[in-house]
Amino acid sequence: MTDPAPEPPATRRPTMVDVAKAAGVSLKTVSRVANNVATVRPELAERVLRAMRDLGFQRNNAAANLRRGQETSTIGLIILDLANPFYSTIAAAAAEVTQRHNTQLITASSGWNPDRERELVLDLCERRVDALIIVPTGDDQSYLRAEIDRGTPVVFIDRPPAGLDGDTVLIDNRNGARELVRRLINEGHRGIGVITDSLNSYTMGERVAGVSEELAAAGIAEQAHFTEVYSDKPETAADAVGRMLDAPDPPSAVFCGNNRILTGALEELVARRSRVRLAGFDDFEFAHLLPYPVTVVGYDTRALGRLAAELTFQRIRTSTPPLTNYVVPTYLVDRGVDLGTRQPAPRVAQG
Amino acid sequence: MTDPAPEPPATRRPTMVDVAKAAGVSLKTVSRVANNVATVRPELAERVLRAMRDLGFQRNNAAANLRRGQETSTIGLIILDLANPFYSTIAAAAAEVTQRHNTQLITASSGWNPDRERELVLDLCERRVDALIIVPTGDDQSYLRAEIDRGTPVVFIDRPPAGLDGDTVLIDNRNGARELVRRLINEGHRGIGVITDSLNSYTMGERVAGVSEELAAAGIAEQAHFTEVYSDKPETAADAVGRMLDAPDPPSAVFCGNNRILTGALEELVARRSRVRLAGFDDFEFAHLLPYPVTVVGYDTRALGRLAAELTFQRIRTSTPPLTNYVVPTYLVDRGVDLGTRQPAPRVAQG
DNA sequence: CTGAAAGCGCTAACAA
DNA sequence: TTGTTAGCGCTTTCAG
């Protein structure tokens, strides 16, 4: 009357107990083999390995980590937007480092939303990531205090945290801006237009501060035209440049705070067949093919991700050393194609 | 003589037991509160929540999942290279969908290495991801059979798997190529140059097949010049175009298999101040600013990631429906700036 | 060298 | 409504 114990459903994953049964050894021996403990008789080990292969055994790492204490071999990376090449480059560089440490990276985008950032931090902490790398947004990261005290290394990247000290890896925005403006000044420009987006962000604030410092040093601060655009659509920047050029005392050079503004401005200059000097922040993949000569501030984006990840592993190893702050240097590059003065009205394809 | 039991070290994370003790309730009540089970007296729940806040409690999700069975709320995404905007766009779109499902995405790059792909799959399976989304590389994904049978949904993206059937989300490469070639033919071109990289990849194979079909349909297959380049450096493509144009019977139009080849070819055409018709695959962010008119085959890259992720959740919900194969359509777009014939020798900045 | 028992932090049964 | 007990799959004592 009693049926034999039904076989476990085909879908169930084999556990170490199953492997032990199949190999005719104890659970512990299987565990030892799985962890490459040397003190197992080769013959037994062989039998266990065979059983593992036959059953398609895959250790449940969550269970192993649970018992073992910590070390999930997972790091959380919170960036602003993975669709943005700047951040995806950072993510790729960081992933390359974590990969070498047999650690996976969980990359999530906060989308410039501080609440979302907090949610993500919480979620990642509940997954017990070994460390966090964060591009902070908003003006308060003090909520991380508790987590850091609990021993989770946190490294900030691209922007420093607010309301809290922490390890950082930043770009030398201020110096980059200064160098670029110095270059324009050396070329003889005096009336310089400056187009930025919201100065609320640390990044843009630093860049503008660099511009201002250099203009002040040259004593030509009053001849500058500062404009802030409130949308990252290229047309907005195009309009801004247009207005500058149509003003009574137009600038002979324009500094753009980032590459979106730069390309927007460029479209306007191309359309006007202008020869105004164009320069700005951020190098990018096809910048050398822009249809207008530009000088841009470049930097090693990959270094940001790489340094942050390396610093992270350093912290995982030995905690509570002094705060570390890396600064990635910038350099100037000439990009774009100088096609000279042209006759036909240029056509800019829909973009 | 007996010291009092030492307090747990400050670093230890509080568990539900700690919370229960602090709130003066049982472990299970804490668990219920943590899981929003409604049947807890509000007053007790309040006490528990307070204790949680005071202790800074964060549930250990690994432990919860372990006990609960499956569902780690994690999906694995294996792409070829996160640093490539095509793949990071896919990752971003997929992440957006998983985020809505309260699921984190672990994105890893195989770097076109089939062994690495297998390692990553194994690692992700040991983490018990709920599903896998894979851009396959190499010519054998049959090793995934066992995993799929065990119930892990696997969706393939951009390329179909080999040695195995599976859900796929692909681009309509063949038709895109056909349409573009048809356009060139309609414009009157007969001698068409075709530059591709290694035809070993599914993607390029499909594109070239589309080109060939259309050329054959027009009866001008013999007038075509096919060239395969073996490096993805732009100069290689530039050289290839150069050789085509210097040949006895140069093409009047050139079809490039991807955007790296397209930009490489473009550099050569700009340098020669050529007016050869240029066209190719892949639209990209700043394509509308290329200093040369081009027509490219575009497609909704985000749709790839989005559809794959959505399909994945569908599969997690209800397994073993029939195989699904999405095909993302393509379209033609005109890009680049037509600056007409120009006088000064163009300067292409270092790139 | 091997195994039995305990327990990581949590949830699912089953009482009370 | 609340608590008790068992146990997820694994590793860690500690005996054999």
JSON list of C-alpha atoms in Angstrom, two decimals, chain B residues 13 29 42 44 78 102 137 142-143 149 166 178 200 218 234 240 299 313 327 334 345:
[
{"chain": "B", "resi": 13, "resn": "ARG", "atom": "CA", "xyz": [24.90, 43.29, 11.96]},
{"chain": "B", "resi": 29, "resn": "THR", "atom": "CA", "xyz": [6.71, 38.42, 14.93]},
{"chain": "B", "resi": 42, "resn": "PRO", "atom": "CA", "xyz": [-0.41, 47.54, 15.34]},
{"chain": "B", "resi": 44, "resn": "LEU", "atom": "CA", "xyz": [3.43, 45.35, 18.51]},
{"chain": "B", "resi": 78, "resn": "ILE", "atom": "CA", "xyz": [26.04, 38.48, -20.14]},
{"chain": "B", "resi": 102, "resn": "ASN", "atom": "CA", "xyz": [12.36, 44.94, -7.92]},
{"chain": "B", "resi": 137, "resn": "THR", "atom": "CA", "xyz": [29.63, 34.17, -28.39]},
{"chain": "B", "resi": 142, "resn": "SER", "atom": "CA", "xyz": [24.50, 23.52, -25.68]},
{"chain": "B", "resi": 143, "resn": "TYR", "atom": "CA", "xyz": [26.08, 23.51, -22.24]},
{"chain": "B", "resi": 149, "resn": "ASP", "atom": "CA", "xyz": [15.91, 22.01, -18.07]},
{"chain": "B", "resi": 166, "resn": "GLY", "atom": "CA", "xyz": [16.00, 29.23, -27.12]},
{"chain": "B", "resi": 178, "resn": "ARG", "atom": "CA", "xyz": [18.51, 44.75, -48.18]},
{"chain": "B", "resi": 200, "resn": "ASN", "atom": "CA", "xyz": [32.18, 34.42, -38.79]},
{"chain": "B", "resi": 218, "resn": "ALA", "atom": "CA", "xyz": [19.02, 43.58, -59.21]},
{"chain": "B", "resi": 234, "resn": "PRO", "atom": "CA", "xyz": [39.36, 52.55, -38.26]},
{"chain": "B", "resi": 240, "resn": "ALA", "atom": "CA", "xyz": [40.26, 49.12, -47.57]},
{"chain": "B", "resi": 299, "resn": "TYR", "atom": "CA", "xyz": [17.20, 50.17, -35.02]},
{"chain": "B", "resi": 313, "resn": "PHE", "atom": "CA", "xyz": [9.92, 37.91, -16.56]},
{"chain": "B", "resi": 327, "resn": "VAL", "atom": "CA", "xyz": [12.77, 40.57, -34.34]},
{"chain": "B", "resi": 334, "resn": "ASP", "atom": "CA", "xyz": [20.30, 60.10, -43.32]},
{"chain": "B", "resi": 345, "resn": "ALA", "atom": "CA", "xyz": [42.86, 70.52, -47.34]}
]
